[in-house]
Coordinates of C-alpha atoms in Angstrom, one line a residue:
X1 CA 0.0 0.0 0.0
X2 CA 1.8 3.1 -1.2
X3 CA 2.7 6.1 0.9
X4 CA 0.3 7.3 3.4
X5 CA -2.1 4.5 2.7
X6 CA 0.2 2.1 4.5
X7 CA -0.4 3.9 7.8
X8 CA -4.1 3.4 7.2
X9 CA -3.7 -0.3 6.6
X10 CA -1.5 -0.7 9.7
X11 CA -4.2 0.9 11.8
X12 CA -7.3 -0.4 10.0
X13 CA -9.2 -1.0 13.2
X14 CA -8.7 2.6 14.4
X15 CA -9.4 4.5 11.2
X16 CA -12.3 2.6 9.7
X17 CA -15.4 4.7 10.3
X18 CA -18.4 3.5 12.2
X19 CA -19.2 0.1 13.7
X20 CA -20.9 -3.0 12.6
X21 CA -24.0 -2.3 10.4
X22 CA -27.2 -4.2 10.9
X23 CA -28.4 -6.5 8.2
X24 CA -31.7 -8.2 7.4
X25 CA -31.5 -11.7 6.0
X26 CA -27.9 -12.4 4.7
X27 CA -27.4 -13.9 1.3
X28 CA -25.7 -17.3 1.4
X29 CA -22.1 -17.2 0.4
X30 CA -21.2 -18.9 -2.9
X31 CA -18.4 -21.4 -3.2
X32 CA -16.2 -22.8 -0.4
X33 CA -13.1 -20.9 -1.5
X34 CA -11.0 -24.0 -1.2
X35 CA -11.0 -25.4 -4.8
X36 CA -7.7 -27.0 -5.8
X37 CA -8.0 -26.4 -9.5
X38 CA -6.2 -23.5 -11.2
X39 CA -8.7 -22.6 -13.9
X40 CA -9.5 -18.9 -14.4
X41 CA -12.7 -19.4 -16.4
X42 CA -13.4 -20.6 -19.9
X43 CA -13.1 -17.1 -21.1
X44 CA -14.8 -14.9 -23.8
X45 CA -18.4 -15.1 -24.9
X46 CA -18.4 -18.9 -24.4
X47 CA -18.2 -18.4 -20.7
X48 CA -21.5 -16.6 -20.6
X49 CA -23.6 -19.8 -20.9
X50 CA -21.7 -22.2 -18.6
X51 CA -20.2 -22.4 -15.1
X52 CA -17.6 -19.9 -14.1
X53 CA -14.6 -20.3 -11.9
X54 CA -11.5 -18.2 -11.2
X55 CA -8.5 -18.9 -9.0
X56 CA -7.3 -15.6 -7.4
X57 CA -4.0 -14.6 -6.0
X58 CA -4.8 -16.0 -2.6
X59 CA -5.1 -19.4 -4.2
X60 CA -8.8 -19.3 -3.7
X61 CA -11.0 -20.8 -6.4
X62 CA -14.4 -19.1 -6.7
X63 CA -16.9 -21.3 -8.5
X64 CA -20.4 -20.2 -9.7
X65 CA -23.1 -21.8 -11.8
X66 CA -22.8 -18.9 -14.4
X67 CA -20.7 -16.0 -15.2
X68 CA -21.2 -13.2 -12.5
X69 CA -23.6 -10.5 -13.6
X70 CA -23.8 -8.5 -10.4
X71 CA -20.2 -7.5 -9.8
X72 CA -19.1 -5.2 -7.0
X73 CA -15.5 -4.1 -7.1
X74 CA -13.0 -1.7 -5.7
X75 CA -13.2 1.4 -7.8
X76 CA -9.9 0.9 -9.6
X77 CA -10.9 -2.7 -10.5
X78 CA -14.2 -1.5 -11.8
X79 CA -12.3 1.0 -14.0
X80 CA -10.0 -1.6 -15.4
X81 CA -12.9 -4.0 -16.2
X82 CA -14.7 -1.1 -17.8
X83 CA -11.8 -0.7 -20.3
X84 CA -12.4 -4.4 -21.2
X85 CA -16.1 -3.9 -21.7
X86 CA -17.2 -5.4 -18.4
X87 CA -19.7 -3.2 -16.4
X88 CA -19.7 -3.6 -12.6
X89 CA -22.9 -2.9 -10.7
X90 CA -21.4 -1.3 -7.6
X91 CA -18.1 0.1 -6.4
X92 CA -16.3 1.0 -3.2
X93 CA -13.3 3.2 -2.8
X94 CA -12.5 6.7 -4.1
X95 CA -15.1 7.2 -6.9
X96 CA -16.3 10.8 -6.8
X97 CA -14.5 13.9 -5.6
X98 CA -16.0 16.5 -3.3
X99 CA -17.1 18.4 -6.4
X100 CA -19.0 15.4 -7.6
X101 CA -16.6 14.6 -10.5
X102 CA -15.1 11.2 -11.1
X103 CA -12.1 10.5 -9.0
X104 CA -8.8 9.8 -10.8
X105 CA -9.2 6.1 -9.7
X106 CA -12.5 5.8 -11.5
X107 CA -10.9 6.1 -14.9
X108 CA -13.4 6.2 -17.7
X109 CA -16.3 4.6 -15.8
X110 CA -19.6 6.5 -15.9
X111 CA -20.0 6.8 -12.2
X112 CA -23.7 7.7 -12.6
X113 CA -24.2 4.1 -13.7
X114 CA -22.7 2.4 -10.7
X115 CA -23.9 2.2 -7.1
X116 CA -21.3 3.7 -4.7
X117 CA -21.4 1.7 -1.5
X118 CA -18.4 3.6 0.0
X119 CA -16.4 6.5 -1.3
X120 CA -13.6 6.8 1.3
X121 CA -11.5 4.7 3.6
X122 CA -13.7 2.8 6.2
X123 CA -16.9 3.4 4.3
X124 CA -18.7 0.3 3.1
X125 CA -22.5 0.3 3.3
X126 CA -23.3 -3.4 3.9
X127 CA -27.1 -2.9 3.5
X128 CA -26.6 -1.2 0.1
X129 CA -24.2 -3.9 -0.9
X130 CA -26.7 -6.6 0.0
X131 CA -29.4 -4.9 -2.0
X132 CA -27.3 -5.3 -5.1
X133 CA -27.5 -9.1 -4.8
X134 CA -23.8 -9.4 -5.5
X135 CA -22.5 -12.5 -7.3
X136 CA -18.9 -11.6 -6.5
X137 CA -16.8 -8.9 -4.9
X138 CA -13.4 -8.1 -6.5
X139 CA -10.6 -6.0 -5.0
X140 CA -6.8 -5.7 -5.0
X141 CA -4.5 -6.7 -2.2
X142 CA -1.5 -4.7 -0.9
X143 CA -0.1 -7.4 1.4
X144 CA 0.6 -11.1 1.3
X145 CA -2.1 -11.9 3.9
X146 CA -5.0 -11.7 1.5
X147 CA -6.4 -8.4 2.8
X148 CA -8.9 -7.0 0.4
X149 CA -8.2 -3.3 -0.3
X150 CA -10.9 -1.0 1.1
X151 CA -12.9 -3.8 2.7
X152 CA -13.2 -2.7 6.4
X153 CA -11.6 -5.1 8.8
X154 CA -14.3 -4.9 11.4
X155 CA -17.1 -5.9 8.9
X156 CA -15.2 -8.2 6.5
X157 CA -16.9 -11.3 7.9
X158 CA -20.4 -9.9 7.3
X159 CA -19.4 -8.8 3.8
X160 CA -18.0 -12.2 3.1
X161 CA -21.3 -13.9 3.9
X162 CA -23.0 -12.0 1.1
X163 CA -20.9 -13.2 -1.9
X164 CA -17.5 -14.8 -2.6
X165 CA -14.6 -12.6 -3.3
X166 CA -11.7 -12.4 -5.7
X167 CA -8.4 -10.8 -4.8
X168 CA -5.8 -9.5 -7.3
X169 CA -2.4 -9.0 -5.7
X170 CA -0.6 -5.7 -6.3
X171 CA 2.1 -6.5 -3.7
X172 CA 5.8 -7.0 -4.4
X173 CA 5.6 -7.8 -8.1
X174 CA 6.1 -5.9 -11.4
X175 CA 3.2 -4.2 -13.1
X176 CA 3.0 -6.6 -15.9
X177 CA 1.9 -9.5 -13.6
X178 CA -1.3 -7.9 -12.2
X179 CA -2.0 -6.5 -15.6
X180 CA -2.1 -10.0 -17.0
X181 CA -4.2 -11.2 -14.0
X182 CA -6.8 -8.5 -14.7
X183 CA -6.7 -9.4 -18.4
X184 CA -7.4 -13.1 -17.5
X185 CA -10.2 -12.1 -15.1
X186 CA -11.9 -9.9 -17.7
X187 CA -11.6 -12.6 -20.3
X188 CA -13.3 -15.1 -17.8
X189 CA -16.1 -12.6 -17.3
X190 CA -16.9 -12.5 -21.0
X191 CA -14.7 -9.7 -22.3
X192 CA -13.7 -9.8 -26.0
X193 CA -9.9 -9.8 -25.7
X194 CA -9.5 -9.8 -29.5
X195 CA -11.4 -6.4 -29.9
X196 CA -9.3 -3.8 -31.7
X197 CA -9.3 -1.4 -28.8
X198 CA -8.0 -4.1 -26.4
X199 CA -5.2 -5.4 -28.7
X200 CA -4.2 -1.9 -29.7
X201 CA -3.9 -0.8 -26.0
X202 CA -1.6 -3.8 -25.3
X203 CA 0.6 -2.9 -28.3
X204 CA 0.8 0.7 -27.2
X205 CA 1.8 -0.5 -23.7
X206 CA 4.6 -2.6 -25.2
X207 CA 5.8 0.3 -27.3
X208 CA 5.7 2.7 -24.3
X209 CA 7.7 0.2 -22.3
X210 CA 10.4 0.0 -25.1
X211 CA 10.4 3.8 -25.1
X212 CA 10.9 4.1 -21.4
X213 CA 13.7 1.5 -21.5
X214 CA 15.5 3.4 -24.2
X215 CA 15.1 6.7 -22.3
X216 CA 16.4 5.2 -19.1
X217 CA 19.4 3.8 -21.0
X218 CA 20.2 7.1 -22.6
X219 CA 20.0 9.0 -19.2
X220 CA 21.4 6.6 -16.6
X221 CA 22.6 9.5 -14.4
X222 CA 19.1 11.0 -14.0
X223 CA 17.8 10.2 -10.5
X224 CA 14.0 9.9 -10.0
X225 CA 12.3 10.2 -6.6
X226 CA 8.7 8.9 -6.0
X227 CA 7.0 11.1 -3.4
X228 CA 3.6 11.9 -1.8
X229 CA 2.6 14.9 0.2
X230 CA 0.5 15.4 3.3
X231 CA 0.2 18.5 5.4
X232 CA 2.7 17.3 8.0
X233 CA 4.9 14.8 6.1
X234 CA 6.6 14.0 2.8
X235 CA 6.8 10.4 1.9
X236 CA 9.6 8.9 -0.2
X237 CA 8.9 5.5 -1.7
X238 CA 11.4 2.9 -2.4
X239 CA 11.0 0.6 -5.4
X240 CA 10.4 -2.5 -3.4
X241 CA 6.8 -3.7 -3.1
X242 CA 5.2 -1.1 -5.5
X243 CA 4.1 -2.6 -8.8
X244 CA 4.8 0.5 -10.9
X245 CA 8.2 1.3 -9.4
X246 CA 9.4 -2.3 -9.5
X247 CA 8.6 -2.4 -13.2
X248 CA 10.1 1.0 -14.0
X249 CA 13.3 0.0 -12.2
X250 CA 13.4 -3.3 -14.2
X251 CA 13.3 -1.1 -17.3
X252 CA 16.4 0.7 -16.1
X253 CA 15.1 3.8 -14.3
X254 CA 17.4 5.1 -11.6
X255 CA 15.4 5.7 -8.4
X256 CA 16.1 7.2 -5.1
X257 CA 16.1 4.3 -2.6
X258 CA 15.6 5.0 1.1
X259 CA 17.3 2.4 3.3
X260 CA 15.3 -0.4 4.7
X261 CA 15.7 1.0 8.2
X262 CA 14.2 4.3 7.2
X263 CA 11.2 2.6 5.6
X264 CA 10.4 0.5 8.7
X265 CA 7.7 2.8 10.0
X266 CA 6.1 2.8 6.5
X267 CA 5.8 -1.0 6.5
X268 CA 8.7 -1.2 4.1
X269 CA 7.0 0.9 1.5
X270 CA 8.3 4.4 2.2
X271 CA 10.2 6.8 4.4
X272 CA 8.5 9.7 6.2
X273 CA 10.2 13.0 6.2
X274 CA 9.4 16.3 7.8
X275 CA 9.1 19.2 5.4
X276 CA 12.2 20.6 6.9
X277 CA 14.1 17.5 5.7
X278 CA 12.4 17.2 2.3
X279 CA 15.8 17.9 0.6
X280 CA 17.4 14.7 2.2
X281 CA 17.7 13.1 -1.2
X282 CA 19.0 14.5 -4.4
X283 CA 16.6 14.0 -7.4
X284 CA 16.4 15.3 -10.9
X285 CA 12.8 14.2 -11.5
X286 CA 10.1 13.9 -8.8
X287 CA 7.1 11.7 -9.4
X288 CA 4.2 12.8 -7.2
X289 CA 1.2 10.8 -6.0
X290 CA -1.9 11.9 -8.1
X291 CA -4.6 10.5 -5.8
X292 CA -7.1 12.9 -4.2
X293 CA -5.9 11.8 -0.8
X294 CA -2.5 13.5 -1.4
X295 CA -1.7 17.1 -1.7
X296 CA -1.0 17.9 -5.3
X297 CA 2.3 19.7 -6.3
X298 CA 0.5 22.9 -7.4
X299 CA -1.0 23.2 -3.9
X300 CA 2.2 22.6 -1.9
X301 CA 3.1 25.9 -0.2
X302 CA 6.1 24.7 1.8
X303 CA 9.2 26.8 1.1
X304 CA 11.5 23.8 1.4
X305 CA 9.6 22.1 -1.4
X306 CA 9.8 25.1 -3.7
X307 CA 13.6 25.2 -3.2
X308 CA 14.2 21.6 -4.5
X309 CA 16.2 21.6 -7.7
X310 CA 13.7 19.4 -9.5
X311 CA 10.8 21.6 -8.5
X312 CA 12.7 24.8 -9.6
X313 CA 13.5 23.1 -12.9
X314 CA 9.9 22.1 -13.5
X315 CA 10.9 18.4 -13.5
X316 CA 7.9 17.2 -11.5
X317 CA 5.4 14.7 -12.9
X318 CA 2.4 12.8 -11.7
X319 CA 2.5 9.2 -10.5
X320 CA -0.3 6.7 -10.0
X321 CA 0.6 4.6 -7.0
X322 CA -2.6 2.6 -7.5
X323 CA -2.6 2.0 -11.3
X324 CA -5.8 1.1 -13.0
X325 CA -4.9 -2.4 -14.2
X326 CA -5.8 -2.1 -17.9
X327 CA -3.2 -1.7 -20.6
X328 CA -4.9 1.4 -21.8
X329 CA -4.6 3.2 -18.5
X330 CA -1.0 2.1 -17.9
X331 CA 0.3 3.5 -21.2
X332 CA 0.3 7.1 -19.9
X333 CA 2.3 6.0 -16.8
X334 CA 5.1 4.8 -19.0
X335 CA 4.9 7.6 -21.6
X336 CA 4.9 10.3 -18.9
X337 CA 8.1 9.0 -17.3
X338 CA 9.8 8.4 -20.7
X339 CA 9.1 11.9 -21.8
X340 CA 10.3 13.3 -18.5
X341 CA 13.6 11.3 -18.8
X342 CA 14.1 12.4 -22.4
X343 CA 13.8 16.1 -21.5
X344 CA 15.4 16.0 -18.1
X345 CA 18.5 17.9 -17.1
X346 CA 20.8 16.9 -14.3
X347 CA 19.9 19.2 -11.4
X348 CA 20.0 17.2 -8.3

């Protein structure tokens, strides 16, 4: 869980809002979650008329009599499935901003066509979830314990009684792995993976990866720092654990790497710095958390921030610590960093 979110996960019980919510009659859970087979569905249109199964990244096999129609998902998962032509019925997680506009994590979803059962950390309306008669709940996982992202810890057992769940891991692996897992999941749900828009997006991703690799090779001395801003602290992420940074590093990008001892309080994900110490690391490019939970670069008023060489040089770009796992949405992540490297001057 990148940056400040790690603190949330470490203290789930304290920060999740509200208590247990009352329910009427609970729907029976589907599947025992202990299947031994490794199938991920028969895929494509053929899957629509027969049984459905998918083995997730917890090793849990969900088996249903038909392809799920009523899908409830973490917002970013819903956005990824949307790009593959799969419409979810409900979402939880950052979906709409305070101004009522789609959150960055909602991607191209029409948020007026989905039921939002929770828009912030700790929010999950179980009664509203039950009313959707969910066939399956799908979320990402930012740890190796099978913790479903944005599913409140104190109510997870009640939520689990209503429908089986699928978890896609985004923990300690490169971006291409969860991208493929989401591709497989979408295919099992009936997506047309041979559609021109889908195959074109995958080709654009591969081309963007080649471009980033070339840019990194041409500018090996350019140092990149991944940061996130809050009012009191500045978070510097290491490349370990984060799917985007691990992948960028594998393509040759030279990152600032906080020592493991410094990342201990951040669960191994990041180091927390006071704004007075924001210049601890020298960086030529700074990638900043684009989520609405983080302060955006244009709104940072700290004098120490404005004095950073990369900031003064205008070498600050956006980063998506929770990428929408479709090839279409990941192309800009690669292209943005490639362009920044191509144009970057050594300033750190």
